[in-house]
Amino acid sequence: MSDLKGKTAIVTGGASGIGEATALLYAEEGCNVVVSDVQEEKGNNLVQKIRQLNGKAIFVKADVSKPEDCEILVNKAVATFGSLDIAFNNAGIVGESNAVADMSIEGWNHVIAVNLNSVFYCMKYELLQMQKQGKGSIINNSSILGQVGFANAAGYVAAKHGVIGLTKNAALEYSSKGIRINAVGPAFINTPLLTEAGMDDNVKQSVLIPMHPIGRLGESKEVAELVVWLSSDKASFVTGSYYAIDGGYLAR
Ligand code: NAP
């Protein structure tokens, strides 16, 4: 039996893409799943789907760029299921695409707020709860762009590098208290985020796929498998680490 059975897991950005696949996999493993997102209808639909599969789930609407929403999210998870054992801080956006000098101040602040500040806000309240319990596992979704640059994506790249730094620092502070904290770094994954960023099938074939030695883009379920492994006791000696899941992208 999986050690995840009966544990409570928050997934931010859980209504779509990588978050949705991870929420479904947590449910399959027997977790109580707290699906959180700004997309209320999609989030509620996913919760219905999990319940139809005999899983336990609730939806909590939260904009993770707001600290008060992150605090409420953690409080609702604990009030509903009695504990918080796992958190996948995953919500993110692509943000403004421009070279540094042309990037608007608003665009910069927005992508940093959604992709980096959010991870600090979520971790702050998750850690306060996990500290009381003396255990927990946190996984932050960075990117391969937490390791290397990508032209016209300075805000995204800076935020994702920041997520890795924040992950390492929190791991130094909390690993001896029973809380493991790690980051994952997907390369390009087939999700609505790519389509919304204007990356249609043509761009995928001609530009994105050739960047991946494996010869294809990743699928959300493949990232979910890594996140769920990191969440579980199978990864009991893993903390403060960054795991690329990238079809060889960073090996080039
Ligand atoms: P996705 O399919 O767009 O899912 C992300 C979800 O997060 C969406 O429902 C989105 O809502 C929501 N969200 C956006 N801003 C939010 C906020 N402020 N508060 C709460 N929820 C918010 O994207 P995905 O590809 O699964 O991406 C998930 C994570 O993986 C992101 O952090 C992304 O940077 C990272 N990642 C993705 C890729 C990739 O190639 N797909 C690669 C590396 C890393 P909206 O639809 O309204 O924005």
Short mmCIF file of C-alpha atoms and ligand atoms in Angstrom, two decimals:
data_model
loop_
_atom_site.label_atom_id
_atom_site.label_comp_id
_atom_site.label_asym_id
_atom_site.label_seq_id
_atom_site.Cartn_x
_atom_site.Cartn_y
_atom_site.Cartn_z
CA MET A 1 0.00 0.00 0.00
CA SER A 2 1.22 3.52 -0.81
CA ASP A 3 2.45 5.57 2.16
CA LEU A 4 0.50 8.48 0.62
CA LYS A 5 -2.89 6.97 1.50
CA GLY A 6 -4.86 9.29 3.77
CA LYS A 7 -2.36 12.15 3.46
CA THR A 8 -3.56 15.63 2.56
CA ALA A 9 -2.01 17.30 -0.49
CA ILE A 10 -2.45 20.83 -1.80
CA VAL A 11 -1.92 21.44 -5.52
CA THR A 12 -1.83 25.07 -6.65
CA GLY A 13 -2.63 25.67 -10.29
CA GLY A 14 -4.38 22.32 -9.89
CA ALA A 15 -7.16 22.83 -12.44
CA SER A 16 -5.01 22.46 -15.56
CA GLY A 17 -1.95 20.86 -17.11
CA ILE A 18 0.75 19.55 -14.77
CA GLY A 19 -1.25 20.46 -11.65
CA GLU A 20 -4.33 18.61 -12.87
CA ALA A 21 -2.33 15.46 -13.71
CA THR A 22 -0.65 15.59 -10.29
CA ALA A 23 -3.95 16.09 -8.44
CA LEU A 24 -5.35 13.02 -10.23
CA LEU A 25 -2.30 10.93 -9.37
CA TYR A 26 -2.44 11.99 -5.70
CA ALA A 27 -6.10 10.92 -5.68
CA GLU A 28 -5.18 7.56 -7.23
CA GLU A 29 -2.63 7.10 -4.42
CA GLY A 30 -5.37 7.69 -1.84
CA CYS A 31 -4.54 11.28 -0.83
CA ASN A 32 -7.11 13.87 0.22
CA VAL A 33 -6.57 16.40 -2.56
CA VAL A 34 -6.97 20.15 -2.20
CA VAL A 35 -7.23 21.45 -5.75
CA SER A 36 -6.55 25.18 -5.84
CA ASP A 37 -6.60 27.55 -8.79
CA VAL A 38 -8.00 30.84 -10.08
CA GLN A 39 -10.04 28.77 -12.58
CA GLU A 40 -13.09 27.95 -10.48
CA GLU A 41 -15.16 25.97 -12.98
CA LYS A 42 -12.25 23.81 -14.16
CA GLY A 43 -11.19 23.23 -10.54
CA ASN A 44 -14.68 22.18 -9.48
CA ASN A 45 -14.97 19.86 -12.50
CA LEU A 46 -11.73 18.14 -11.51
CA VAL A 47 -12.96 17.69 -7.94
CA GLN A 48 -16.15 16.07 -9.30
CA LYS A 49 -14.03 13.75 -11.45
CA ILE A 50 -11.88 12.72 -8.44
CA ARG A 51 -15.01 12.06 -6.35
CA GLN A 52 -16.51 9.94 -9.15
CA LEU A 53 -13.33 7.86 -8.97
CA ASN A 54 -14.00 7.42 -5.21
CA GLY A 55 -11.30 9.91 -4.24
CA LYS A 56 -11.52 12.70 -1.69
CA ALA A 57 -11.07 16.27 -2.91
CA ILE A 58 -12.14 19.86 -2.39
CA PHE A 59 -11.64 22.96 -4.51
CA VAL A 60 -10.32 26.18 -2.96
CA LYS A 61 -10.18 29.24 -5.18
CA ALA A 62 -6.94 31.09 -4.47
CA ASP A 63 -4.82 33.60 -6.34
CA VAL A 64 -1.40 32.59 -5.08
CA SER A 65 0.09 36.01 -5.86
CA LYS A 66 -1.90 37.20 -2.80
CA PRO A 67 -0.52 36.15 0.61
CA GLU A 68 -3.97 36.23 2.24
CA ASP A 69 -5.28 33.70 -0.31
CA CYS A 70 -2.36 31.38 0.45
CA GLU A 71 -3.05 31.55 4.18
CA ILE A 72 -6.76 30.81 3.63
CA LEU A 73 -5.86 27.91 1.33
CA VAL A 74 -3.73 26.21 4.00
CA ASN A 75 -6.34 26.89 6.69
CA LYS A 76 -9.14 25.36 4.57
CA ALA A 77 -7.06 22.26 3.81
CA VAL A 78 -6.41 21.70 7.53
CA ALA A 79 -9.99 22.54 8.56
CA THR A 80 -11.37 20.02 6.03
CA PHE A 81 -8.93 17.12 6.31
CA GLY A 82 -7.21 17.71 9.68
CA SER A 83 -3.61 18.03 8.45
CA LEU A 84 -1.37 19.20 5.64
CA ASP A 85 1.21 16.63 4.62
CA ILE A 86 2.15 17.54 1.04
CA ALA A 87 2.14 20.70 -1.05
CA PHE A 88 2.88 21.03 -4.75
CA ASN A 89 3.43 24.75 -5.37
CA ASN A 90 2.83 24.67 -9.09
CA ALA A 91 0.71 27.63 -10.26
CA GLY A 92 2.47 29.75 -12.86
CA ILE A 93 2.16 31.85 -15.99
CA VAL A 94 4.39 32.60 -18.97
CA GLY A 95 4.12 36.37 -18.58
CA GLU A 96 5.22 39.17 -20.88
CA SER A 97 7.52 38.25 -23.75
CA ASN A 98 10.06 41.00 -24.41
CA ALA A 99 13.77 41.70 -24.21
CA VAL A 100 14.87 43.20 -20.89
CA ALA A 101 14.90 46.86 -21.95
CA ASP A 102 11.45 46.57 -23.54
CA MET A 103 9.82 44.72 -20.67
CA SER A 104 7.17 46.77 -18.86
CA ILE A 105 7.54 47.31 -15.12
CA GLU A 106 4.00 45.91 -14.66
CA GLY A 107 4.87 42.80 -16.73
CA TRP A 108 7.99 42.17 -14.67
CA ASN A 109 6.19 42.63 -11.33
CA HIS A 110 3.30 40.39 -12.43
CA VAL A 111 5.38 37.39 -13.47
CA ILE A 112 7.55 37.67 -10.34
CA ALA A 113 4.39 37.89 -8.19
CA VAL A 114 2.71 34.83 -9.73
CA ASN A 115 5.78 32.63 -10.29
CA LEU A 116 8.09 33.52 -7.37
CA ASN A 117 6.37 35.51 -4.60
CA SER A 118 3.58 32.91 -4.66
CA VAL A 119 6.01 30.13 -3.78
CA PHE A 120 7.27 32.12 -0.78
CA TYR A 121 3.70 32.92 0.37
CA CYS A 122 2.53 29.32 0.00
CA MET A 123 5.61 27.87 1.68
CA LYS A 124 5.35 30.33 4.56
CA TYR A 125 1.87 29.11 5.56
CA GLU A 126 2.49 25.48 4.61
CA LEU A 127 5.64 25.41 6.75
CA LEU A 128 3.91 26.97 9.75
CA GLN A 129 1.43 24.08 9.64
CA MET A 130 3.93 21.32 8.82
CA GLN A 131 6.21 22.52 11.61
CA LYS A 132 3.38 21.93 14.10
CA GLN A 133 2.99 18.40 12.73
CA GLY A 134 6.76 17.72 12.62
CA LYS A 135 6.65 16.35 9.07
CA GLY A 136 5.79 17.17 5.49
CA SER A 137 6.96 17.29 1.91
CA ILE A 138 6.93 20.35 -0.34
CA ILE A 139 7.63 20.33 -4.06
CA ASN A 140 8.03 23.60 -5.94
CA ASN A 141 7.56 23.70 -9.70
CA SER A 142 10.48 25.52 -11.27
CA SER A 143 11.51 24.80 -14.88
CA ILE A 144 14.58 24.07 -16.97
CA LEU A 145 14.47 27.87 -17.18
CA GLY A 146 15.44 27.83 -13.50
CA GLN A 147 18.85 26.65 -14.77
CA VAL A 148 19.39 28.40 -18.11
CA GLY A 149 18.12 31.50 -19.91
CA PHE A 150 15.58 31.85 -22.72
CA ALA A 151 15.52 35.01 -24.84
CA ASN A 152 12.57 37.34 -24.22
CA ALA A 153 11.55 35.60 -21.01
CA ALA A 154 13.68 37.38 -18.40
CA GLY A 155 10.91 37.68 -15.80
CA TYR A 156 9.96 34.01 -16.11
CA VAL A 157 13.60 32.91 -16.06
CA ALA A 158 14.44 35.08 -13.03
CA ALA A 159 11.39 33.82 -11.15
CA LYS A 160 12.17 30.16 -11.89
CA HIS A 161 15.84 30.59 -10.84
CA GLY A 162 14.47 32.21 -7.66
CA VAL A 163 12.23 29.23 -6.97
CA ILE A 164 15.28 26.96 -6.91
CA GLY A 165 17.15 29.29 -4.52
CA LEU A 166 14.13 29.53 -2.25
CA THR A 167 13.76 25.74 -2.27
CA LYS A 168 17.39 25.21 -1.26
CA ASN A 169 17.19 27.78 1.52
CA ALA A 170 13.98 26.42 3.00
CA ALA A 171 15.46 22.90 2.87
CA LEU A 172 18.44 24.09 4.94
CA GLU A 173 16.05 25.51 7.52
CA TYR A 174 13.44 22.72 7.75
CA SER A 175 15.01 19.37 6.76
CA SER A 176 16.07 18.67 10.35
CA LYS A 177 12.46 19.28 11.39
CA GLY A 178 11.10 16.42 9.27
CA ILE A 179 10.07 18.54 6.29
CA ARG A 180 11.63 17.77 2.90
CA ILE A 181 11.58 20.51 0.26
CA ASN A 182 12.51 19.95 -3.39
CA ALA A 183 12.04 21.53 -6.81
CA VAL A 184 11.23 20.00 -10.17
CA GLY A 185 12.29 21.46 -13.48
CA PRO A 186 10.24 20.38 -16.49
CA ALA A 187 11.29 21.21 -20.04
CA PHE A 188 8.48 21.96 -22.51
CA ILE A 189 5.36 20.00 -21.56
CA ASN A 190 2.19 19.70 -23.65
CA THR A 191 -0.24 21.80 -21.58
CA PRO A 192 -2.63 24.70 -22.21
CA LEU A 193 0.14 27.06 -21.02
CA LEU A 194 2.11 26.49 -24.24
CA THR A 195 -0.92 27.07 -26.44
CA GLU A 196 -1.81 30.23 -24.53
CA ALA A 197 1.76 31.46 -25.10
CA GLY A 198 1.18 31.14 -28.87
CA MET A 199 3.14 27.92 -29.31
CA ASP A 200 0.97 26.11 -31.86
CA ASP A 201 1.73 22.76 -33.52
CA ASN A 202 4.00 24.46 -36.09
CA VAL A 203 6.14 26.11 -33.42
CA LYS A 204 6.25 22.88 -31.42
CA GLN A 205 7.46 20.87 -34.44
CA SER A 206 9.94 23.37 -35.83
CA VAL A 207 11.28 25.10 -32.69
CA LEU A 208 10.47 23.31 -29.44
CA ILE A 209 10.80 19.59 -30.21
CA PRO A 210 14.33 19.95 -31.69
CA MET A 211 15.48 21.38 -28.33
CA HIS A 212 14.71 18.02 -26.69
CA PRO A 213 17.15 15.19 -27.55
CA ILE A 214 14.40 12.67 -26.77
CA GLY A 215 12.55 13.95 -29.86
CA ARG A 216 9.24 15.05 -28.34
CA LEU A 217 7.69 17.30 -25.70
CA GLY A 218 6.84 15.97 -22.25
CA GLU A 219 3.40 15.03 -20.95
CA SER A 220 1.89 16.29 -17.68
CA LYS A 221 1.54 12.75 -16.31
CA GLU A 222 5.31 12.25 -16.63
CA VAL A 223 5.95 15.28 -14.41
CA ALA A 224 3.23 14.15 -12.00
CA GLU A 225 5.00 10.80 -11.51
CA LEU A 226 8.17 12.60 -10.37
CA VAL A 227 6.25 14.97 -8.07
CA VAL A 228 4.34 12.11 -6.44
CA TRP A 229 7.57 10.16 -5.93
CA LEU A 230 9.18 13.19 -4.26
CA SER A 231 6.07 13.52 -2.07
CA SER A 232 6.32 9.96 -0.82
CA ASP A 233 8.53 8.18 1.71
CA LYS A 234 10.29 6.54 -1.24
CA ALA A 235 12.18 9.85 -1.48
CA SER A 236 12.92 9.94 2.26
CA PHE A 237 16.58 11.03 1.84
CA VAL A 238 15.86 13.64 -0.85
CA THR A 239 15.73 17.28 0.18
CA GLY A 240 17.03 20.59 -1.13
CA SER A 241 17.32 19.08 -4.60
CA TYR A 242 16.35 20.19 -8.08
CA TYR A 243 15.17 17.44 -10.42
CA ALA A 244 15.13 18.24 -14.12
CA ILE A 245 12.55 16.28 -16.12
CA ASP A 246 13.47 17.42 -19.55
CA GLY A 247 13.96 14.79 -22.26
CA GLY A 248 17.65 15.73 -22.29
CA TYR A 249 17.13 19.50 -22.79
CA LEU A 250 19.83 20.49 -20.28
CA ALA A 251 22.29 17.90 -21.59
CA ARG A 252 22.86 19.82 -24.82
P1 NAP B 1 -1.42 25.55 -17.14
O1 NAP B 1 -1.94 24.36 -17.87
O2 NAP B 1 -1.69 26.92 -17.66
O3 NAP B 1 -1.91 25.44 -15.61
C1 NAP B 1 -1.58 26.43 -14.67
C2 NAP B 1 -2.81 26.75 -13.86
O4 NAP B 1 -2.44 27.75 -12.89
C3 NAP B 1 -3.92 27.38 -14.72
O5 NAP B 1 -5.19 26.89 -14.36
C4 NAP B 1 -3.77 28.85 -14.39
O6 NAP B 1 -4.93 29.63 -14.61
C5 NAP B 1 -3.43 28.78 -12.91
N1 NAP B 1 -2.93 30.05 -12.40
C6 NAP B 1 -2.35 31.07 -13.09
N2 NAP B 1 -2.10 32.11 -12.27
C7 NAP B 1 -2.52 31.74 -11.03
C8 NAP B 1 -2.55 32.38 -9.77
N3 NAP B 1 -2.11 33.64 -9.62
N4 NAP B 1 -3.07 31.72 -8.73
C9 NAP B 1 -3.55 30.45 -8.87
N5 NAP B 1 -3.56 29.80 -10.04
C10 NAP B 1 -3.06 30.44 -11.11
O7 NAP B 1 0.18 25.46 -17.01
P2 NAP B 1 1.20 24.24 -16.82
O8 NAP B 1 1.97 24.13 -18.07
O9 NAP B 1 0.55 23.06 -16.23
O10 NAP B 1 2.19 24.94 -15.77
C11 NAP B 1 2.20 24.62 -14.40
C12 NAP B 1 3.56 25.03 -13.86
O11 NAP B 1 4.58 24.33 -14.56
C13 NAP B 1 3.88 26.52 -14.00
O12 NAP B 1 4.53 26.99 -12.85
C14 NAP B 1 4.85 26.54 -15.17
O13 NAP B 1 5.71 27.64 -15.13
C15 NAP B 1 5.58 25.24 -14.96
N6 NAP B 1 6.22 24.74 -16.16
C16 NAP B 1 5.49 24.48 -17.28
C17 NAP B 1 6.15 24.03 -18.43
C18 NAP B 1 5.42 23.73 -19.71
O14 NAP B 1 6.09 23.59 -20.75
N7 NAP B 1 4.10 23.59 -19.72
C19 NAP B 1 7.55 23.84 -18.40
C20 NAP B 1 8.24 24.10 -17.22
C21 NAP B 1 7.58 24.55 -16.10
P3 NAP B 1 -5.00 30.51 -15.98
O15 NAP B 1 -5.30 29.54 -17.06
O16 NAP B 1 -6.09 31.49 -15.69
O17 NAP B 1 -3.65 31.18 -16.13
#
